[in-house]
Short mmCIF file of C-alpha atoms and ligand atoms in Angstrom, two decimals:
data_model
loop_
_atom_site.label_atom_id
_atom_site.label_comp_id
_atom_site.label_asym_id
_atom_site.label_seq_id
_atom_site.Cartn_x
_atom_site.Cartn_y
_atom_site.Cartn_z
CA MET A 190 18.88 -2.00 -9.30
CA LYS A 191 15.33 -1.91 -7.93
CA HIS A 192 14.19 -4.06 -5.00
CA PRO A 193 10.50 -3.98 -5.93
CA VAL A 194 7.65 -4.18 -3.43
CA PHE A 195 4.52 -6.08 -4.45
CA ALA A 196 1.55 -5.44 -2.17
CA ALA A 197 -1.76 -7.32 -2.31
CA ASN A 198 -4.74 -5.37 -0.96
CA TRP A 199 -7.48 -7.96 -0.57
CA LYS A 200 -10.03 -5.32 0.52
CA MET A 201 -13.23 -6.99 1.84
CA ASN A 202 -12.46 -10.41 0.32
CA GLN A 203 -10.92 -13.72 1.51
CA ALA A 204 -12.31 -15.26 4.71
CA PRO A 205 -9.71 -17.12 6.81
CA ALA A 206 -10.34 -20.46 5.05
CA ASP A 207 -10.06 -18.77 1.60
CA ALA A 208 -6.81 -17.10 2.65
CA LYS A 209 -5.30 -20.39 3.84
CA ALA A 210 -6.21 -22.10 0.55
CA PHE A 211 -4.77 -19.09 -1.35
CA MET A 212 -1.52 -19.11 0.63
CA ARG A 213 -0.99 -22.88 0.21
CA GLN A 214 -1.17 -22.37 -3.55
CA PHE A 215 0.82 -19.14 -3.58
CA LEU A 216 3.68 -20.57 -1.50
CA ALA A 217 3.92 -23.47 -3.94
CA TYR A 218 4.01 -21.14 -6.96
CA TYR A 219 6.39 -18.63 -5.38
CA PRO A 220 9.57 -19.90 -3.72
CA ARG A 221 11.54 -17.37 -1.67
CA GLN A 222 13.09 -14.56 -3.71
CA GLN A 223 15.28 -12.15 -1.74
CA ASP A 224 15.38 -9.49 -4.46
CA ARG A 225 11.79 -8.38 -3.83
CA THR A 226 9.35 -7.87 -0.97
CA VAL A 227 5.79 -9.15 -0.98
CA LEU A 228 3.14 -7.72 1.36
CA PHE A 229 -0.38 -8.99 2.05
CA PHE A 230 -3.18 -6.79 3.36
CA PRO A 231 -6.02 -9.16 4.34
CA SER A 232 -9.15 -8.28 6.29
CA ALA A 233 -8.39 -7.75 9.99
CA LEU A 234 -10.27 -10.97 10.80
CA THR A 235 -8.20 -12.93 8.27
CA LEU A 236 -4.86 -11.43 9.33
CA SER A 237 -3.88 -14.13 11.87
CA ALA A 238 -4.47 -16.92 9.35
CA VAL A 239 -2.12 -15.23 6.86
CA VAL A 240 0.50 -14.43 9.53
CA GLU A 241 0.52 -18.11 10.49
CA MET A 242 0.89 -19.24 6.85
CA VAL A 243 3.88 -16.95 6.12
CA LYS A 244 5.73 -17.30 9.42
CA ASP A 245 8.64 -19.21 7.85
CA ARG A 246 9.06 -16.76 4.96
CA THR A 247 11.08 -13.61 5.74
CA ASP A 248 10.37 -12.30 2.22
CA LEU A 249 6.63 -12.12 2.92
CA SER A 250 4.97 -9.72 5.38
CA VAL A 251 1.45 -8.92 6.46
CA GLY A 252 -0.37 -5.68 7.22
CA VAL A 253 -3.80 -4.31 8.04
CA GLN A 254 -5.91 -2.20 5.69
CA ASN A 255 -6.83 0.41 8.29
CA ILE A 256 -6.37 1.41 11.93
CA HIS A 257 -7.91 3.92 14.29
CA TRP A 258 -5.77 6.92 15.22
CA GLU A 259 -6.12 6.43 18.98
CA ASP A 260 -4.03 3.80 20.77
CA LYS A 261 -6.97 2.34 22.72
CA GLY A 262 -10.34 3.17 24.19
CA ALA A 263 -14.08 3.21 23.60
CA PHE A 264 -14.16 2.96 19.78
CA THR A 265 -16.49 0.05 19.13
CA GLY A 266 -15.68 -1.81 15.94
CA GLU A 267 -12.24 -0.26 15.42
CA ASN A 268 -8.71 -1.70 15.59
CA SER A 269 -5.71 0.15 16.99
CA ALA A 270 -2.19 -0.04 15.61
CA THR A 271 -1.17 -1.77 18.85
CA ILE A 272 -3.80 -4.48 18.41
CA ALA A 273 -2.79 -4.94 14.78
CA ARG A 274 0.87 -5.21 15.75
CA GLY A 275 0.03 -7.71 18.49
CA ALA A 276 -1.85 -9.83 15.95
CA GLY A 277 1.25 -9.99 13.74
CA ALA A 278 0.80 -7.05 11.37
CA ARG A 279 3.98 -5.20 10.36
CA TYR A 280 2.44 -2.76 7.88
CA VAL A 281 -0.71 -0.65 7.54
CA LEU A 282 -2.37 1.05 4.60
CA ALA A 283 -3.06 4.70 5.50
CA GLY A 284 -5.46 6.90 3.56
CA HIS A 285 -6.51 4.33 0.97
CA SER A 286 -8.85 5.85 -1.61
CA GLU A 287 -11.79 3.77 -0.38
CA ARG A 288 -11.25 5.01 3.18
CA ARG A 289 -11.22 8.58 1.90
CA HIS A 290 -14.07 8.36 -0.63
CA VAL A 291 -16.39 5.68 0.79
CA PHE A 292 -15.87 6.38 4.50
CA GLY A 293 -15.07 10.09 4.41
CA GLU A 294 -11.59 9.85 5.92
CA THR A 295 -9.90 13.25 5.89
CA ASP A 296 -6.29 14.21 5.24
CA GLU A 297 -5.99 15.09 8.95
CA GLN A 298 -7.29 11.68 10.06
CA THR A 299 -4.85 9.95 7.73
CA GLY A 300 -2.03 11.95 9.33
CA LEU A 301 -3.14 10.90 12.80
CA LYS A 302 -3.31 7.25 11.69
CA VAL A 303 0.24 7.42 10.30
CA ALA A 304 1.40 8.80 13.66
CA ALA A 305 -0.45 6.02 15.51
CA ALA A 306 1.19 3.45 13.24
CA GLU A 307 4.65 4.88 14.08
CA ARG A 308 3.93 4.76 17.83
CA ALA A 309 3.10 1.05 17.55
CA GLY A 310 5.98 0.14 15.25
CA LEU A 311 3.89 -0.46 12.14
CA THR A 312 5.25 0.67 8.76
CA ALA A 313 2.74 2.92 7.00
CA VAL A 314 1.97 2.65 3.29
CA ILE A 315 0.66 6.15 2.66
CA CYS A 316 -1.90 6.12 -0.15
CA VAL A 317 -2.52 9.21 -2.27
CA GLY A 318 -4.36 9.85 -5.53
CA GLU A 319 -6.56 12.27 -7.43
CA THR A 320 -10.12 11.85 -8.72
CA LEU A 321 -10.90 12.09 -12.42
CA ASP A 322 -12.34 15.61 -11.95
CA GLN A 323 -9.17 16.72 -10.21
CA ARG A 324 -7.02 15.25 -13.01
CA GLU A 325 -9.13 16.93 -15.68
CA ARG A 326 -8.79 20.26 -13.88
CA GLY A 327 -4.99 19.83 -13.89
CA GLU A 328 -4.82 19.50 -10.10
CA THR A 329 -3.20 16.06 -9.87
CA ASN A 330 0.17 17.00 -8.38
CA GLU A 331 -1.34 19.60 -6.07
CA VAL A 332 -3.86 17.10 -4.65
CA VAL A 333 -1.38 14.26 -4.31
CA LEU A 334 1.27 16.41 -2.61
CA ARG A 335 -1.30 17.96 -0.25
CA GLN A 336 -2.40 14.45 0.77
CA LEU A 337 1.21 13.38 1.24
CA ARG A 338 2.20 16.37 3.38
CA ALA A 339 -0.91 15.96 5.58
CA ALA A 340 -0.20 12.25 5.97
CA VAL A 341 3.29 12.91 7.37
CA ALA A 342 2.44 16.07 9.31
CA HIS A 343 2.65 14.35 12.71
CA ILE A 344 5.79 12.25 12.23
CA GLU A 345 9.53 13.03 12.13
CA PRO A 346 11.64 13.08 8.93
CA ASN A 347 13.39 9.81 9.84
CA GLN A 348 9.97 8.18 10.26
CA ILE A 349 8.85 9.52 6.89
CA ALA A 350 11.98 7.94 5.45
CA GLY A 351 10.91 4.59 6.91
CA SER A 352 7.47 4.67 5.28
CA LEU A 353 6.20 3.72 1.83
CA VAL A 354 4.01 5.80 -0.49
CA ALA A 355 1.44 4.42 -2.92
CA TYR A 356 0.12 6.54 -5.78
CA GLU A 357 -3.33 5.24 -6.69
CA PRO A 358 -5.33 7.47 -9.02
CA VAL A 359 -8.95 7.10 -7.87
CA TRP A 360 -10.20 6.78 -11.46
CA ALA A 361 -7.89 3.79 -12.05
CA ILE A 362 -8.96 1.74 -9.02
CA GLY A 363 -11.11 -1.23 -9.97
CA THR A 364 -12.00 0.33 -13.32
CA GLY A 365 -9.68 -1.45 -15.73
CA LYS A 366 -8.19 1.97 -16.60
CA THR A 367 -4.51 2.26 -15.79
CA ALA A 368 -2.38 5.38 -15.77
CA THR A 369 0.09 5.34 -18.67
CA THR A 370 3.62 4.69 -17.51
CA ALA A 371 4.42 8.28 -18.49
CA ASP A 372 1.55 9.71 -16.42
CA ALA A 373 2.42 7.53 -13.44
CA SER A 374 6.07 8.53 -13.71
CA VAL A 375 5.29 12.26 -13.69
CA VAL A 376 3.38 11.91 -10.41
CA HIS A 377 5.96 9.55 -8.90
CA GLN A 378 8.70 12.07 -9.68
CA ALA A 379 6.69 14.84 -7.99
CA ILE A 380 6.27 12.58 -4.94
CA ARG A 381 10.00 11.81 -4.95
CA ALA A 382 10.85 15.52 -5.03
CA ALA A 383 8.45 16.17 -2.10
CA LEU A 384 10.03 13.31 -0.13
CA ARG A 385 13.46 14.84 -0.71
CA ASP A 386 12.15 18.18 0.57
CA LEU A 387 10.73 16.49 3.66
CA THR A 388 13.61 14.16 4.55
CA GLY A 389 16.65 15.14 2.49
CA GLU A 390 18.72 12.35 0.96
CA ARG A 391 16.76 9.72 2.85
CA GLY A 392 13.75 10.46 0.65
CA GLU A 393 15.52 8.62 -2.17
CA ALA A 394 15.03 5.28 -0.43
CA VAL A 395 11.26 5.53 0.18
CA PRO A 396 9.54 3.02 -2.12
CA ILE A 397 6.78 4.63 -4.21
CA LEU A 398 4.24 2.06 -5.40
CA TYR A 399 1.73 2.45 -8.21
CA GLY A 400 -1.80 1.07 -7.82
CA GLY A 401 -4.94 1.03 -9.96
CA SER A 402 -6.00 -1.82 -12.27
CA VAL A 403 -2.57 -3.44 -12.25
CA ASN A 404 -2.62 -6.90 -13.88
CA ARG A 405 -0.22 -9.48 -15.29
CA GLY A 406 -0.26 -7.75 -18.65
CA ASN A 407 0.71 -4.24 -17.51
CA ALA A 408 2.82 -4.95 -14.39
CA ALA A 409 6.21 -5.14 -16.14
CA ALA A 410 5.78 -1.88 -18.05
CA LEU A 411 4.61 0.00 -14.93
CA LEU A 412 7.49 -1.36 -12.86
CA ALA A 413 10.00 -0.31 -15.50
CA ALA A 414 8.85 3.33 -15.31
CA PRO A 415 11.16 5.84 -13.59
CA GLU A 416 10.43 6.17 -9.83
CA VAL A 417 7.95 3.26 -9.80
CA ASP A 418 9.36 1.00 -7.08
CA GLY A 419 6.50 -1.44 -6.68
CA LEU A 420 2.84 -2.19 -7.21
CA LEU A 421 -0.23 -2.12 -4.93
CA VAL A 422 -2.76 -4.51 -6.39
CA GLY A 423 -6.44 -5.15 -5.59
CA GLY A 424 -8.48 -7.40 -7.89
CA ALA A 425 -5.53 -9.14 -9.56
CA SER A 426 -4.11 -10.22 -6.18
CA LEU A 427 -7.12 -12.38 -5.26
CA GLU A 428 -6.16 -15.48 -7.22
CA ALA A 429 -2.90 -17.23 -6.20
CA GLU A 430 -1.43 -18.15 -9.59
CA ASN A 431 -2.26 -14.75 -11.04
CA TRP A 432 -0.72 -12.96 -8.05
CA ALA A 433 2.39 -15.15 -8.19
CA GLY A 434 2.69 -14.21 -11.87
CA ILE A 435 2.65 -10.49 -10.99
CA VAL A 436 5.09 -10.93 -8.12
CA ARG A 437 7.54 -12.71 -10.43
CA THR A 438 7.46 -9.76 -12.86
P1 13P B 267 -7.42 -2.65 -8.24
O1 13P B 267 -6.10 -3.30 -8.49
O2 13P B 267 -8.55 -3.65 -8.06
O3 13P B 267 -7.73 -1.56 -9.23
O4 13P B 267 -7.31 -1.92 -6.80
C1 13P B 267 -6.24 -1.09 -6.57
C2 13P B 267 -6.22 -0.74 -5.13
O5 13P B 267 -7.05 -0.02 -4.64
C3 13P B 267 -5.16 -1.35 -4.32
O6 13P B 267 -5.09 -0.73 -3.07
#
């Protein structure tokens, strides 16, 4: 029996007032359900508003979209894991495709961020995924597993076992193109095998989420695929009724 994880990545959308209006609606549409976990990743400036709105709901948690890899210091414009944790975050996205491809984040930096998250007590959602070129060259599993191993290079096996992984093919993000359930499952199974190598039996329990143009129409089929334990959703998480529909899948 799966305990699915539904994660909303709001990216650079939803100011604090928008987030409050969203959450008022969402909470009305979605009464507590203990058989699933729902995570919100708002902008760092919107985080506190969301934390406040969900404080009475143990089934809902909040995270940041990015952190710096150092714990503190002269890094103007950045947020540390400690600051995020202090502001109420419990999770952090690490190595999201847009961090890698728009901001040039490297595998090594992602690994350092995952280690910083662990030091501060944040749970990392490690994001991996291949570009279209890499898929067409048949390099998908190689790329995804290289990203995964680099992301966990600076943490211990028990900490790996406490993390989440999100497979988000770059070509499926914001494009309306979704991996077929079969394609997603092949990659998820490769990730599961790598997690077993890294952590032994404990690797079985690491949730592996799929992301990339998930919507109300395709969520159920993706979630039913072998080794798909949850969904990481961008565009379709921005409207409360729509998001509640996905979360109730
Ligand atoms: P979309 O759902 O908008 O394709 O975004 C996916 C994503 O990047 C979630 O992190």
